[in-house]
GROMACS .gro file of C-alpha atoms in nm:
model
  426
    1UNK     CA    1   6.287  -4.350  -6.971
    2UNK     CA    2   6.447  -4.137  -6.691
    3UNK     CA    3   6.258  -3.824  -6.836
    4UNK     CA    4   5.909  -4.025  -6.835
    5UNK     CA    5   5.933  -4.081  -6.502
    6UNK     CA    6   6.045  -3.722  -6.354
    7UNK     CA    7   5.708  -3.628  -6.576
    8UNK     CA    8   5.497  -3.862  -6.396
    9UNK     CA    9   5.657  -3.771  -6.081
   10UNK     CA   10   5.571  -3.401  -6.206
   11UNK     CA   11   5.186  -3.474  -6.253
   12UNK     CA   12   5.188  -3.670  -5.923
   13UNK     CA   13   5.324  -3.353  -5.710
   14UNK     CA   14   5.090  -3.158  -5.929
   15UNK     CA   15   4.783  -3.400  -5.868
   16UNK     CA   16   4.870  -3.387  -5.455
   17UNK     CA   17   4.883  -3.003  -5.483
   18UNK     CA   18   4.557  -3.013  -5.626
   19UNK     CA   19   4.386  -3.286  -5.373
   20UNK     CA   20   4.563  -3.081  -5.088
   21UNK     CA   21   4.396  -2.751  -5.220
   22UNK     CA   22   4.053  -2.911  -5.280
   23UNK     CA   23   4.065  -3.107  -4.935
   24UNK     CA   24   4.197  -2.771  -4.808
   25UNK     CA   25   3.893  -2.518  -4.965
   26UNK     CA   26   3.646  -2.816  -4.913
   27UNK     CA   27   3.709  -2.788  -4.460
   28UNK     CA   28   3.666  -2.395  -4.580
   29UNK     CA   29   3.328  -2.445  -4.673
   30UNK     CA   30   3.202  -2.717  -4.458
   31UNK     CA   31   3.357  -2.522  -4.169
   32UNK     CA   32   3.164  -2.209  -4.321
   33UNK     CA   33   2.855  -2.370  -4.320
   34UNK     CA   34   2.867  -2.619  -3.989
   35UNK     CA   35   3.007  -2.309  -3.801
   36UNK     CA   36   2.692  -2.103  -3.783
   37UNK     CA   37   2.495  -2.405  -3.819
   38UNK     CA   38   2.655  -2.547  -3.502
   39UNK     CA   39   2.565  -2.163  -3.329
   40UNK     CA   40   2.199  -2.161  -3.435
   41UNK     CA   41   2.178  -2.524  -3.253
   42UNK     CA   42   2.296  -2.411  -2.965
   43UNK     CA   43   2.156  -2.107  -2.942
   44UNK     CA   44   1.807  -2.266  -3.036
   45UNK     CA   45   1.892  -2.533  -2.723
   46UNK     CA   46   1.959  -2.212  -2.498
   47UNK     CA   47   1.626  -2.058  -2.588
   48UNK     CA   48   1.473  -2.400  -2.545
   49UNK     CA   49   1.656  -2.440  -2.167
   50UNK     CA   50   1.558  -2.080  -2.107
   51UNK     CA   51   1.217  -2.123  -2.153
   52UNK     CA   52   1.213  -2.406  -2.005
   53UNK     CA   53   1.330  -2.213  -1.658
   54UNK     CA   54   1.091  -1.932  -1.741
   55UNK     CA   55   0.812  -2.171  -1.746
   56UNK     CA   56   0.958  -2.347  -1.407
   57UNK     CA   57   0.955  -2.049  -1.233
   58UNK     CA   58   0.632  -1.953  -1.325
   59UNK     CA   59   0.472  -2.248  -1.226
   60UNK     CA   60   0.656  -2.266  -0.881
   61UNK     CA   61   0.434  -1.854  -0.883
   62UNK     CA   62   0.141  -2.019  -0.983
   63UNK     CA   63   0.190  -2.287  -0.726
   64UNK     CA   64   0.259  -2.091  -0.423
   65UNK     CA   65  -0.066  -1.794  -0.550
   66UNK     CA   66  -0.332  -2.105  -0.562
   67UNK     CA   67  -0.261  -2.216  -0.236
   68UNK     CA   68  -0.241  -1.864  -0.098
   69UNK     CA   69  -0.575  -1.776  -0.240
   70UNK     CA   70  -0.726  -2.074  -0.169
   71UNK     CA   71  -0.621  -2.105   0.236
   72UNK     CA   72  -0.351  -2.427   0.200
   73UNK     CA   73  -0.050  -2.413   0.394
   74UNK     CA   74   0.271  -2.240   0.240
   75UNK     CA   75   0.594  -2.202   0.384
   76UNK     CA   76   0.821  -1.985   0.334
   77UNK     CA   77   1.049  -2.168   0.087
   78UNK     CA   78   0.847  -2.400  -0.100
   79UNK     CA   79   1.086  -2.675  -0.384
   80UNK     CA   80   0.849  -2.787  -0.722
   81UNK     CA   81   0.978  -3.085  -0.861
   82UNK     CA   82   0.873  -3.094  -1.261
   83UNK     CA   83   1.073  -3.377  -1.474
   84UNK     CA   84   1.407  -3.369  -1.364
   85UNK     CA   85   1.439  -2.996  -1.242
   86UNK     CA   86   1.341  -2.811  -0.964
   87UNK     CA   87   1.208  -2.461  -0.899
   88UNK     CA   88   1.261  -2.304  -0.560
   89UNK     CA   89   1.011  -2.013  -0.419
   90UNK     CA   90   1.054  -1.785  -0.158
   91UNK     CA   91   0.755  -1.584   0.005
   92UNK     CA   92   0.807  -1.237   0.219
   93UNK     CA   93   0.608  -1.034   0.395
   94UNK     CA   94   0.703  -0.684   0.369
   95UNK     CA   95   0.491  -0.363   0.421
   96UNK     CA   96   0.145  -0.571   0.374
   97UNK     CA   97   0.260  -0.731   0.077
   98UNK     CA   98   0.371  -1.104  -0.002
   99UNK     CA   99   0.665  -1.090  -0.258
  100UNK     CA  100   0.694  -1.399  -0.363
  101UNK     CA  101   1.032  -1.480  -0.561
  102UNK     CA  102   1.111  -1.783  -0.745
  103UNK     CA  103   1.416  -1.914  -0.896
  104UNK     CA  104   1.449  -2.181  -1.134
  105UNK     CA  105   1.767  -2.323  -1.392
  106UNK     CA  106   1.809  -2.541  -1.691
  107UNK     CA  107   2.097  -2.647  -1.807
  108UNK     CA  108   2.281  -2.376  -1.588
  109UNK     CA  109   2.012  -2.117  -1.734
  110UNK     CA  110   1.888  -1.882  -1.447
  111UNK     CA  111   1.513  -1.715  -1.466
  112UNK     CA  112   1.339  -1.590  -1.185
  113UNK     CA  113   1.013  -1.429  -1.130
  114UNK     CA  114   0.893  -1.195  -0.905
  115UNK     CA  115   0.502  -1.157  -0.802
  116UNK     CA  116   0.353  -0.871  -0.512
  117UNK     CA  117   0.010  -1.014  -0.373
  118UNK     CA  118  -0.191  -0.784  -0.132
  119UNK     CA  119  -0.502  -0.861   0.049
  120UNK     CA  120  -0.773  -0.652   0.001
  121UNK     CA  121  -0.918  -0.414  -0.257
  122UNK     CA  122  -0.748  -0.157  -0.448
  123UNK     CA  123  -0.957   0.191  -0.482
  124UNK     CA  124  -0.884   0.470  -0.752
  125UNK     CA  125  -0.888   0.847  -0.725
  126UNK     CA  126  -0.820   0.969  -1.081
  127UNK     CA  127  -0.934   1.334  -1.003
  128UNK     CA  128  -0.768   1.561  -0.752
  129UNK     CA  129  -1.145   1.663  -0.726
  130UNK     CA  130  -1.439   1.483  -0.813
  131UNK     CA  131  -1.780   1.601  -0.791
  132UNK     CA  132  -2.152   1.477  -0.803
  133UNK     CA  133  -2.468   1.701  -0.944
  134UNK     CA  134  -2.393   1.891  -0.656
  135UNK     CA  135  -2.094   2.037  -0.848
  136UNK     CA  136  -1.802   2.273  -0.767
  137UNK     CA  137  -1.791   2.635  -0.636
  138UNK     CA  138  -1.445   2.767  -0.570
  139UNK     CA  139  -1.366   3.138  -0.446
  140UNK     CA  140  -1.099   3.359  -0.270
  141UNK     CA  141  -0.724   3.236  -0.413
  142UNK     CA  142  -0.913   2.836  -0.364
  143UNK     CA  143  -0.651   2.637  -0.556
  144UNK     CA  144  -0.664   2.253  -0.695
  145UNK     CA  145  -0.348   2.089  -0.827
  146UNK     CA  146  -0.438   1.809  -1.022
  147UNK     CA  147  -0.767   1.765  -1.227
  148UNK     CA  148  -1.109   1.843  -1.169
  149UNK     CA  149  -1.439   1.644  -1.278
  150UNK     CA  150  -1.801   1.688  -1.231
  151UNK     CA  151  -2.125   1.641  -1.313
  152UNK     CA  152  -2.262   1.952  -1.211
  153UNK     CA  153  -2.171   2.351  -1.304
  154UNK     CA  154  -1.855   2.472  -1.189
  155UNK     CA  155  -1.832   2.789  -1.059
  156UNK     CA  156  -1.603   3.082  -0.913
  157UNK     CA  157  -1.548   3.391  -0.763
  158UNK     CA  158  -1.213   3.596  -0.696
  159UNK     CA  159  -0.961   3.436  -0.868
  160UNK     CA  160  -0.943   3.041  -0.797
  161UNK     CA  161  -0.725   2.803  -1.026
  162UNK     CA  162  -0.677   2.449  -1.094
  163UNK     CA  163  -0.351   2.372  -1.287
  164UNK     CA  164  -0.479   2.049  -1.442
  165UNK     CA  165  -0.753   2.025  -1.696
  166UNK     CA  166  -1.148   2.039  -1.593
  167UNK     CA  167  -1.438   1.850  -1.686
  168UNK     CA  168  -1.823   1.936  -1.658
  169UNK     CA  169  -2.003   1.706  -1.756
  170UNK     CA  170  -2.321   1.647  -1.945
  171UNK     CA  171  -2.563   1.873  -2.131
  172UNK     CA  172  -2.614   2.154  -1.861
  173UNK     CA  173  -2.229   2.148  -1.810
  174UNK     CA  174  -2.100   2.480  -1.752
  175UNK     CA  175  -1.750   2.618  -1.649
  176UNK     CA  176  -1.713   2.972  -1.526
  177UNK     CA  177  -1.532   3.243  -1.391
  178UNK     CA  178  -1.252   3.003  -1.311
  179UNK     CA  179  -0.884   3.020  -1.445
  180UNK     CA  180  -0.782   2.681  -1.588
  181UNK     CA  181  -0.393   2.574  -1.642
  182UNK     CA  182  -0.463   2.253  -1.915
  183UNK     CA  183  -0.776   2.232  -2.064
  184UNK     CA  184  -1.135   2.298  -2.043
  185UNK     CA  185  -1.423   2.065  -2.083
  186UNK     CA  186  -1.780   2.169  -2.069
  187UNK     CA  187  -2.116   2.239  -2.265
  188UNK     CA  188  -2.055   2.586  -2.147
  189UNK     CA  189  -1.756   2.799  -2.090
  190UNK     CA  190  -1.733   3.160  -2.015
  191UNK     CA  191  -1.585   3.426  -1.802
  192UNK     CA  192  -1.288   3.216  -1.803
  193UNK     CA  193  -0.913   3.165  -1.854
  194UNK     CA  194  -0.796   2.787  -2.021
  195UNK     CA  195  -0.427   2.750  -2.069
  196UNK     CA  196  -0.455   2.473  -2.265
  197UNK     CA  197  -0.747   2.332  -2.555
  198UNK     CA  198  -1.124   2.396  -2.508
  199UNK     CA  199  -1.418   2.169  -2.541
  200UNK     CA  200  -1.705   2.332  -2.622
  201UNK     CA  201  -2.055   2.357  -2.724
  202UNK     CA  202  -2.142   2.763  -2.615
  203UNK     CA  203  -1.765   2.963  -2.509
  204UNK     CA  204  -1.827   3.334  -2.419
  205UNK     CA  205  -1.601   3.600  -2.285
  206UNK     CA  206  -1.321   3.353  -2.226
  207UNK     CA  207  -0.919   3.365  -2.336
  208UNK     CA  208  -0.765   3.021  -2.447
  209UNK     CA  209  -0.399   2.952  -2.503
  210UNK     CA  210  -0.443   2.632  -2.697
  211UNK     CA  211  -0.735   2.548  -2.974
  212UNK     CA  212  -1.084   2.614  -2.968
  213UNK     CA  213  -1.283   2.275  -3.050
  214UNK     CA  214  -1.654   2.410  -3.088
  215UNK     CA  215  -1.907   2.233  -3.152
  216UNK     CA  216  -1.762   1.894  -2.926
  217UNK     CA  217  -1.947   1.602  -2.798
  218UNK     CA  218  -2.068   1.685  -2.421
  219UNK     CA  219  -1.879   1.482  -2.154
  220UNK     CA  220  -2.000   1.175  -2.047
  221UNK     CA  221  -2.090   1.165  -1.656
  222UNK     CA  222  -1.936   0.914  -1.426
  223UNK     CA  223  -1.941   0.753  -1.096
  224UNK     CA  224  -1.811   0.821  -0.787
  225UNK     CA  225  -1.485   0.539  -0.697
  226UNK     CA  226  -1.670   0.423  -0.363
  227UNK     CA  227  -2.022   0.232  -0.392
  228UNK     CA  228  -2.207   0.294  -0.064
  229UNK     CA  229  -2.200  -0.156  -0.076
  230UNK     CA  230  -1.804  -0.108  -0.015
  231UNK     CA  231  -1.830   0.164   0.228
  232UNK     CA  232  -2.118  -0.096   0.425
  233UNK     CA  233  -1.827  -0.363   0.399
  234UNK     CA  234  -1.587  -0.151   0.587
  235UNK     CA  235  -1.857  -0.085   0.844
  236UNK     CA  236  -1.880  -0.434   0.914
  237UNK     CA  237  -1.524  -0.427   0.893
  238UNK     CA  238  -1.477  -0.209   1.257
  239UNK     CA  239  -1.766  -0.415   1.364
  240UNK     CA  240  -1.528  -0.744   1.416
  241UNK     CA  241  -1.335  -0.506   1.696
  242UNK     CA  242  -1.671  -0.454   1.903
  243UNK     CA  243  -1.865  -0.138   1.974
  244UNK     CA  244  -1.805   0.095   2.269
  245UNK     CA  245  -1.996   0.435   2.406
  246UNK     CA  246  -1.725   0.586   2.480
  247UNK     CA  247  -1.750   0.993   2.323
  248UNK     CA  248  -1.467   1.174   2.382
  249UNK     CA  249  -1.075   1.123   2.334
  250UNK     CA  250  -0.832   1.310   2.474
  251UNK     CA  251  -0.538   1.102   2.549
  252UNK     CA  252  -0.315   0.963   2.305
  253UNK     CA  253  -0.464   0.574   2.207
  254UNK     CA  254  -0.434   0.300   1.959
  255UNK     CA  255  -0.825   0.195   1.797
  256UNK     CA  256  -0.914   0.002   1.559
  257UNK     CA  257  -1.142  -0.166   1.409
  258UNK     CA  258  -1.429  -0.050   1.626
  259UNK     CA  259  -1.733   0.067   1.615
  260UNK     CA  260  -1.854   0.401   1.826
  261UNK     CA  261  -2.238   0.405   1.932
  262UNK     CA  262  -2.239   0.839   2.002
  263UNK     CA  263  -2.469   1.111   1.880
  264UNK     CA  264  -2.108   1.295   1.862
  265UNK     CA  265  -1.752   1.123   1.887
  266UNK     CA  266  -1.510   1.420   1.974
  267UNK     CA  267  -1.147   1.396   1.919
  268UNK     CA  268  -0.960   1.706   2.103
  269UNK     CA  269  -0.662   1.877   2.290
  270UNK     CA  270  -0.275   1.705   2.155
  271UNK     CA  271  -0.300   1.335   2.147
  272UNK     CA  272  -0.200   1.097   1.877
  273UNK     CA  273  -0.464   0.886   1.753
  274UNK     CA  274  -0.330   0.537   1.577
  275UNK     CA  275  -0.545   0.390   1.378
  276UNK     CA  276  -0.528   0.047   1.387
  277UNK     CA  277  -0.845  -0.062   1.124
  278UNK     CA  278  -1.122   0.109   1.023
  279UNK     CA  279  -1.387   0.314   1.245
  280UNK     CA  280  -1.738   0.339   1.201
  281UNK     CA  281  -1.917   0.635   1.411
  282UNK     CA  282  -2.309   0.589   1.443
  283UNK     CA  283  -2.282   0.967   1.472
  284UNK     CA  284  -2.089   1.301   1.409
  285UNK     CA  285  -1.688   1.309   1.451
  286UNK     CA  286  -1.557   1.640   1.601
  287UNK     CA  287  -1.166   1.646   1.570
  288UNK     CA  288  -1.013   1.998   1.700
  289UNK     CA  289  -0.713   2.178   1.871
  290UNK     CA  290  -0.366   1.999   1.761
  291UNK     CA  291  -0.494   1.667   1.693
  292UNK     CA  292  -0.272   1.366   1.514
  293UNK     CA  293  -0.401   1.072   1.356
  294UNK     CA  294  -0.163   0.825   1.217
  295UNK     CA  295  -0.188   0.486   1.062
  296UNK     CA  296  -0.052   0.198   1.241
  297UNK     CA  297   0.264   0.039   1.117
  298UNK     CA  298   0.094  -0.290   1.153
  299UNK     CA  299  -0.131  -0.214   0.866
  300UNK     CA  300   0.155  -0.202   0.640
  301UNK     CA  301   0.049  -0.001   0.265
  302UNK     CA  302  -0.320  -0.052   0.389
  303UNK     CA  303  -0.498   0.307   0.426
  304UNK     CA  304  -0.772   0.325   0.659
  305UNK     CA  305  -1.148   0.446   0.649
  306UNK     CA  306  -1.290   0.674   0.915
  307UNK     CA  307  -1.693   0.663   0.853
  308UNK     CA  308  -1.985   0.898   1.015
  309UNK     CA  309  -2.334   0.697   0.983
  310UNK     CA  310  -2.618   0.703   1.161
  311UNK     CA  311  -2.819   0.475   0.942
  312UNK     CA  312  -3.110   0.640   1.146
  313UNK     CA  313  -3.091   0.953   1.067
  314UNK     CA  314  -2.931   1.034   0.718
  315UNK     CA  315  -2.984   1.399   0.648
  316UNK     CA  316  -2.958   1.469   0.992
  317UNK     CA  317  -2.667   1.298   1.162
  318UNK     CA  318  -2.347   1.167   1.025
  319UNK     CA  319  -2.138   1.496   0.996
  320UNK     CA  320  -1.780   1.566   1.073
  321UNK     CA  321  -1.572   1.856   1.132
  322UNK     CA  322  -1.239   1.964   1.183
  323UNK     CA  323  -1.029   2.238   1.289
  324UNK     CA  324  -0.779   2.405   1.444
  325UNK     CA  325  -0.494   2.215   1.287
  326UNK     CA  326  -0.499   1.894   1.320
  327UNK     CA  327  -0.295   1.662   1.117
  328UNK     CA  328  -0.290   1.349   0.971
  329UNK     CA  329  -0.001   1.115   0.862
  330UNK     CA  330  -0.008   0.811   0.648
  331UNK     CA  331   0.384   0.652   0.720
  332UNK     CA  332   0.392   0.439   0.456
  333UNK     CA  333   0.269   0.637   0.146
  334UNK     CA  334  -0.106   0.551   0.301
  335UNK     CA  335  -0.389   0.818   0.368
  336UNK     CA  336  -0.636   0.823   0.621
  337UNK     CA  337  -1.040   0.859   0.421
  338UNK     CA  338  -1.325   1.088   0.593
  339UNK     CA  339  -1.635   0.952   0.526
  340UNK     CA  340  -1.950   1.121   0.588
  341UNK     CA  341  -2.285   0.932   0.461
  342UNK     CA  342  -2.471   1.227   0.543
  343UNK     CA  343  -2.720   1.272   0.278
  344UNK     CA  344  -2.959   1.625   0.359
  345UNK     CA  345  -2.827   1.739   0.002
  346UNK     CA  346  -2.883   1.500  -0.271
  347UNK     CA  347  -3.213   1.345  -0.113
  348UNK     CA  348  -3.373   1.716   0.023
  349UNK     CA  349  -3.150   1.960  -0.160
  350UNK     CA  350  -3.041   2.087   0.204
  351UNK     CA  351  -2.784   2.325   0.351
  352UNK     CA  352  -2.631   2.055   0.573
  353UNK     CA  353  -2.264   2.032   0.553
  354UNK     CA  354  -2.165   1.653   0.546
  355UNK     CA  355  -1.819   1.769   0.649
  356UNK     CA  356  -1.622   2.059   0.722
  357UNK     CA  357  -1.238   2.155   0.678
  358UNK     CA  358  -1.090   2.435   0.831
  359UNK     CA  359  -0.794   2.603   1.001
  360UNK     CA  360  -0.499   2.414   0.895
  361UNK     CA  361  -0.600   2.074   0.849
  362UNK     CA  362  -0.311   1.891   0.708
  363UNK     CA  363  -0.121   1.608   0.564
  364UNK     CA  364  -0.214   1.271   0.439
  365UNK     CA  365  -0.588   1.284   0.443
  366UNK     CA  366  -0.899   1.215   0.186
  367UNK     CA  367  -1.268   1.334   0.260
  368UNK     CA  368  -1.532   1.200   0.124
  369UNK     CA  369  -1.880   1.301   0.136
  370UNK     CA  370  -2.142   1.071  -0.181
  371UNK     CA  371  -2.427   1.212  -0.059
  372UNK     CA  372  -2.394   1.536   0.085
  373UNK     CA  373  -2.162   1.890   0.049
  374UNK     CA  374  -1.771   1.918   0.155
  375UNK     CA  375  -1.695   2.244   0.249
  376UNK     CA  376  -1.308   2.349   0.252
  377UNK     CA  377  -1.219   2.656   0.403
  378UNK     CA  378  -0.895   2.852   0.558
  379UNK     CA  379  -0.526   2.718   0.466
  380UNK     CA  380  -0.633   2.328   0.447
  381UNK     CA  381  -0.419   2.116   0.255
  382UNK     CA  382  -0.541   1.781   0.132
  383UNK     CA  383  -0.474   1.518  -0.137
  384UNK     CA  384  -0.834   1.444  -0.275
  385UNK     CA  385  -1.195   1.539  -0.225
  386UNK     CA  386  -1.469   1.326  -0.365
  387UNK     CA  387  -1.800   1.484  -0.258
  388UNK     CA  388  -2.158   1.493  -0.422
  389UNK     CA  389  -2.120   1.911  -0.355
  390UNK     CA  390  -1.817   2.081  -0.302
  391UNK     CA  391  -1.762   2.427  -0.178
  392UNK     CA  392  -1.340   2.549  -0.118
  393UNK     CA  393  -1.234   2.919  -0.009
  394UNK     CA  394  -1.018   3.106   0.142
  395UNK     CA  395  -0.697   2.965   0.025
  396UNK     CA  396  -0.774   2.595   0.123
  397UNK     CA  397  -0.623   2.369  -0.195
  398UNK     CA  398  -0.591   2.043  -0.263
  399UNK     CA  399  -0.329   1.899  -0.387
  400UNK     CA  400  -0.363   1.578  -0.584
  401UNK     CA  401  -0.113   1.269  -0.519
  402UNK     CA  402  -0.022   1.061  -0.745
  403UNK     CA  403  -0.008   0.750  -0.548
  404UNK     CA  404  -0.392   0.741  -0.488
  405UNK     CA  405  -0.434   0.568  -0.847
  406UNK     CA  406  -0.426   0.214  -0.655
  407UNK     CA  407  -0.502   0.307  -0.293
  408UNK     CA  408  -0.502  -0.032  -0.053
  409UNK     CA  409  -0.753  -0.066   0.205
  410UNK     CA  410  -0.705  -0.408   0.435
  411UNK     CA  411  -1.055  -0.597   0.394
  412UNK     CA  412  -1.124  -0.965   0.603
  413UNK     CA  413  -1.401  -0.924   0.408
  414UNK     CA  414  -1.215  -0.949   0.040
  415UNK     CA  415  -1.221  -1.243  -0.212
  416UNK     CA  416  -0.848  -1.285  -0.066
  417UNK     CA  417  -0.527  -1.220  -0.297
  418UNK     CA  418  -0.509  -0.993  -0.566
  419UNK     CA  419  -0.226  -0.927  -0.728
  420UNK     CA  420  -0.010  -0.600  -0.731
  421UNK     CA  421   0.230  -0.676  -0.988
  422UNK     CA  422   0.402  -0.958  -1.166
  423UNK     CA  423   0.750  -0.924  -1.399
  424UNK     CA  424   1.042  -1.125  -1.441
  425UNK     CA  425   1.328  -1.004  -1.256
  426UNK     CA  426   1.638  -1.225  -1.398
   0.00000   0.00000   0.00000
């Protein structure tokens, strides 16, 4: 009797043993499985409360943008109340930009978004040179760093070079006598020097470091960045700051917008010009001696236009030279643009020299000429040329700056807004 129960007292300990060690591998599972379960549910409610914010803060962007574009009042910290959470947004003004910031949180999730609105129009220079049918003639140790296009030949004499690659375009397309550092683009090539590939139909007398692609597709031609339209905006532009008949400058001044009514607007002697908006000359510019023109800190970014027109006189009239080194300073990664409307080469195939560089001209400057020939002579130094003809010697180069891919130009004339970039900052 005694012995039947210490059995049955055996098979009990043995039957808790086992419920212990099922109970015991049963939590092992459940825990194994409910463990990452529980992690994917909160992680999936963490990317649900982080979008959430994302979406918060860019509606408190989108917000703010439509009622900047569209003239309502904004202030500078502006609260969006959506459901049950709020997005704050904070709007700066800084170098002619409006950075607006915004901040929202879910559930103690953080996203912000950042958005850079200027006003006015953005303009490209892709080319460190770019040239009309007029095309290119280079001579004397002329130099280009940066890349070349043009619709017309280009030609040279004495040992020029451009360090980027070239480009003549079209069927006539010809490249010669010029040393090239990337590579070399034309119907025609010969006489020359490429560093890099050539692109060819017709190649004579010419070394190339890279490969030889005969037989290629001619280049396609292209259009100038500046319609004439635009540069007629920015006239209208300096008209808002009045005309005057005032011709000659020779005391340091702020001006800007404004519009000068002179057969010849001359700029001499040492002052510092500021440019405070656009100019529009119904004449020739003359800027000599030791000149500076800089751009007003007011206009932030914005670059600024300088434009001889005599709507008149075309081929005759709206010319401008400089000399003697002046210089020209943009402060805030901004250039100042030359631009001559004088058109006595494309519409009469004239001699007329829309504008002139020469002796030292320096610094932070653009010329450009649509209509008419750009002649660059004696040690100038200059980030772009854009010019239906184009004629550099004597050791004048340009030197191409990166920055001019989205040049700013203020506009009261623009569609408003536009925006400069837009990323998510936290």
């Amino acid at each position: 009797m005694f012995g039947e129960k210490k059995n049955n007292l055996k098979k009990g300990a043995a039957m808790m043993t086992a419920v212990v060690f099922f109970l015991f591998i049963s939590l092992t599972v459940v825990l194994g499985v409910t463990g990452p379960v529980y992690k994917e549910v909160r992680l999936s409610r963490d990317l649900v409360d982080s979008k959430e914010s994302f979406f918060l803060s860019e509606s408190g962007q989108e917000d703010v943008i439509f009622r900047l574009k569209n003239g309502l009042t904004v202030s500078d910290y502006e609260d969006l109340a959506i459901g049950s959470s709020v997005v704050t947004t904070a709007i700066v003004d800084n170098a002619g930009l409006k950075i607006i910031t915004s901040n929202a949180t879910s559930s103690q999730l953080v996203r912000k978004v950042k958005t850079e609105l200027f006003l006015g129009e953005g303009i490209s220079f892709n080319f460190g040179v770019q040239v009309g049918d007029g095309g290119l003639y280079m001579k004397n140790n002329s130099f280009v760093s940066g890349n070349v296009f043009s619709d017309g030949s280009i030609t040279a004499d004495n040992n020029p070079l451009v360090d980027g690659d070239v480009v003549s375009s079209g069927p006539e397309g010809l490249i010669e006598n010029l040393e090239v550092g990337g590579d070399a683009l034309a119907h025609t090539i010969r006489n020359s020097e490429v560093g890099g590939d050539a692109y060819y139909q017709v190649i004579s007398n010419t070394s190339v470091v890279g490969t030889q692609y005969s037989n290629s597709s001619d280049q396609a031609t292209t259009t100038l960045p500046i319609s004439d339209s635009k540069i007629e905006e920015w006239e209208a532009q300096a008209l808002t700051g009045g005309t005057t008949s005032i011709c000659e400058i020779e005391n340091s001044t702020i001006i800007g917008p404004i519009k000068f009514n002179c057969d010849t607007l001359t700029i001499k002697g040492s002052p510092t010009i500021t440019l405070a908006g656009p100019i529009w000359v119904e004449g020739n510019i003359e800027v000599e001696n030791n000149v500076e023109m800089t751009i007003s800190q007011s206009l932030g970014s914005n670059s600024v236009a300088i434009i001889a027109h005599n709507e008149s006189n075309e081929s005759g009239s709206g010319t401008i030279l400089l000399k003697n080194n002046t210089t020209f300073a943009g402060p805030n990664n901004n250039f100042i643009l030359l631009i001559s409307m004088n058109n006595d080469a494309e519409e009469n195939s004239g001699s007329t020299k829309a504008i002139v560089v020469e002796n030292s001209a320096v610094g932070d400057l653009l010329v450009y000429a649509p209509h008419g020939i750009t002649q660059l002579k004696n040690n100038v130094d200059l980030k772009e040329v854009t010019s239906y003809q184009l004629e550099v010697e004597n050791n004048a180069q340009v030197v191409y700056d990166t920055g001019l891919v989205n040049l700013l130009f203020s506009s009261e004339l623009s569609d408003g807004y536009s925006i400069n970039s837009w990323k998510e900052i936290e």
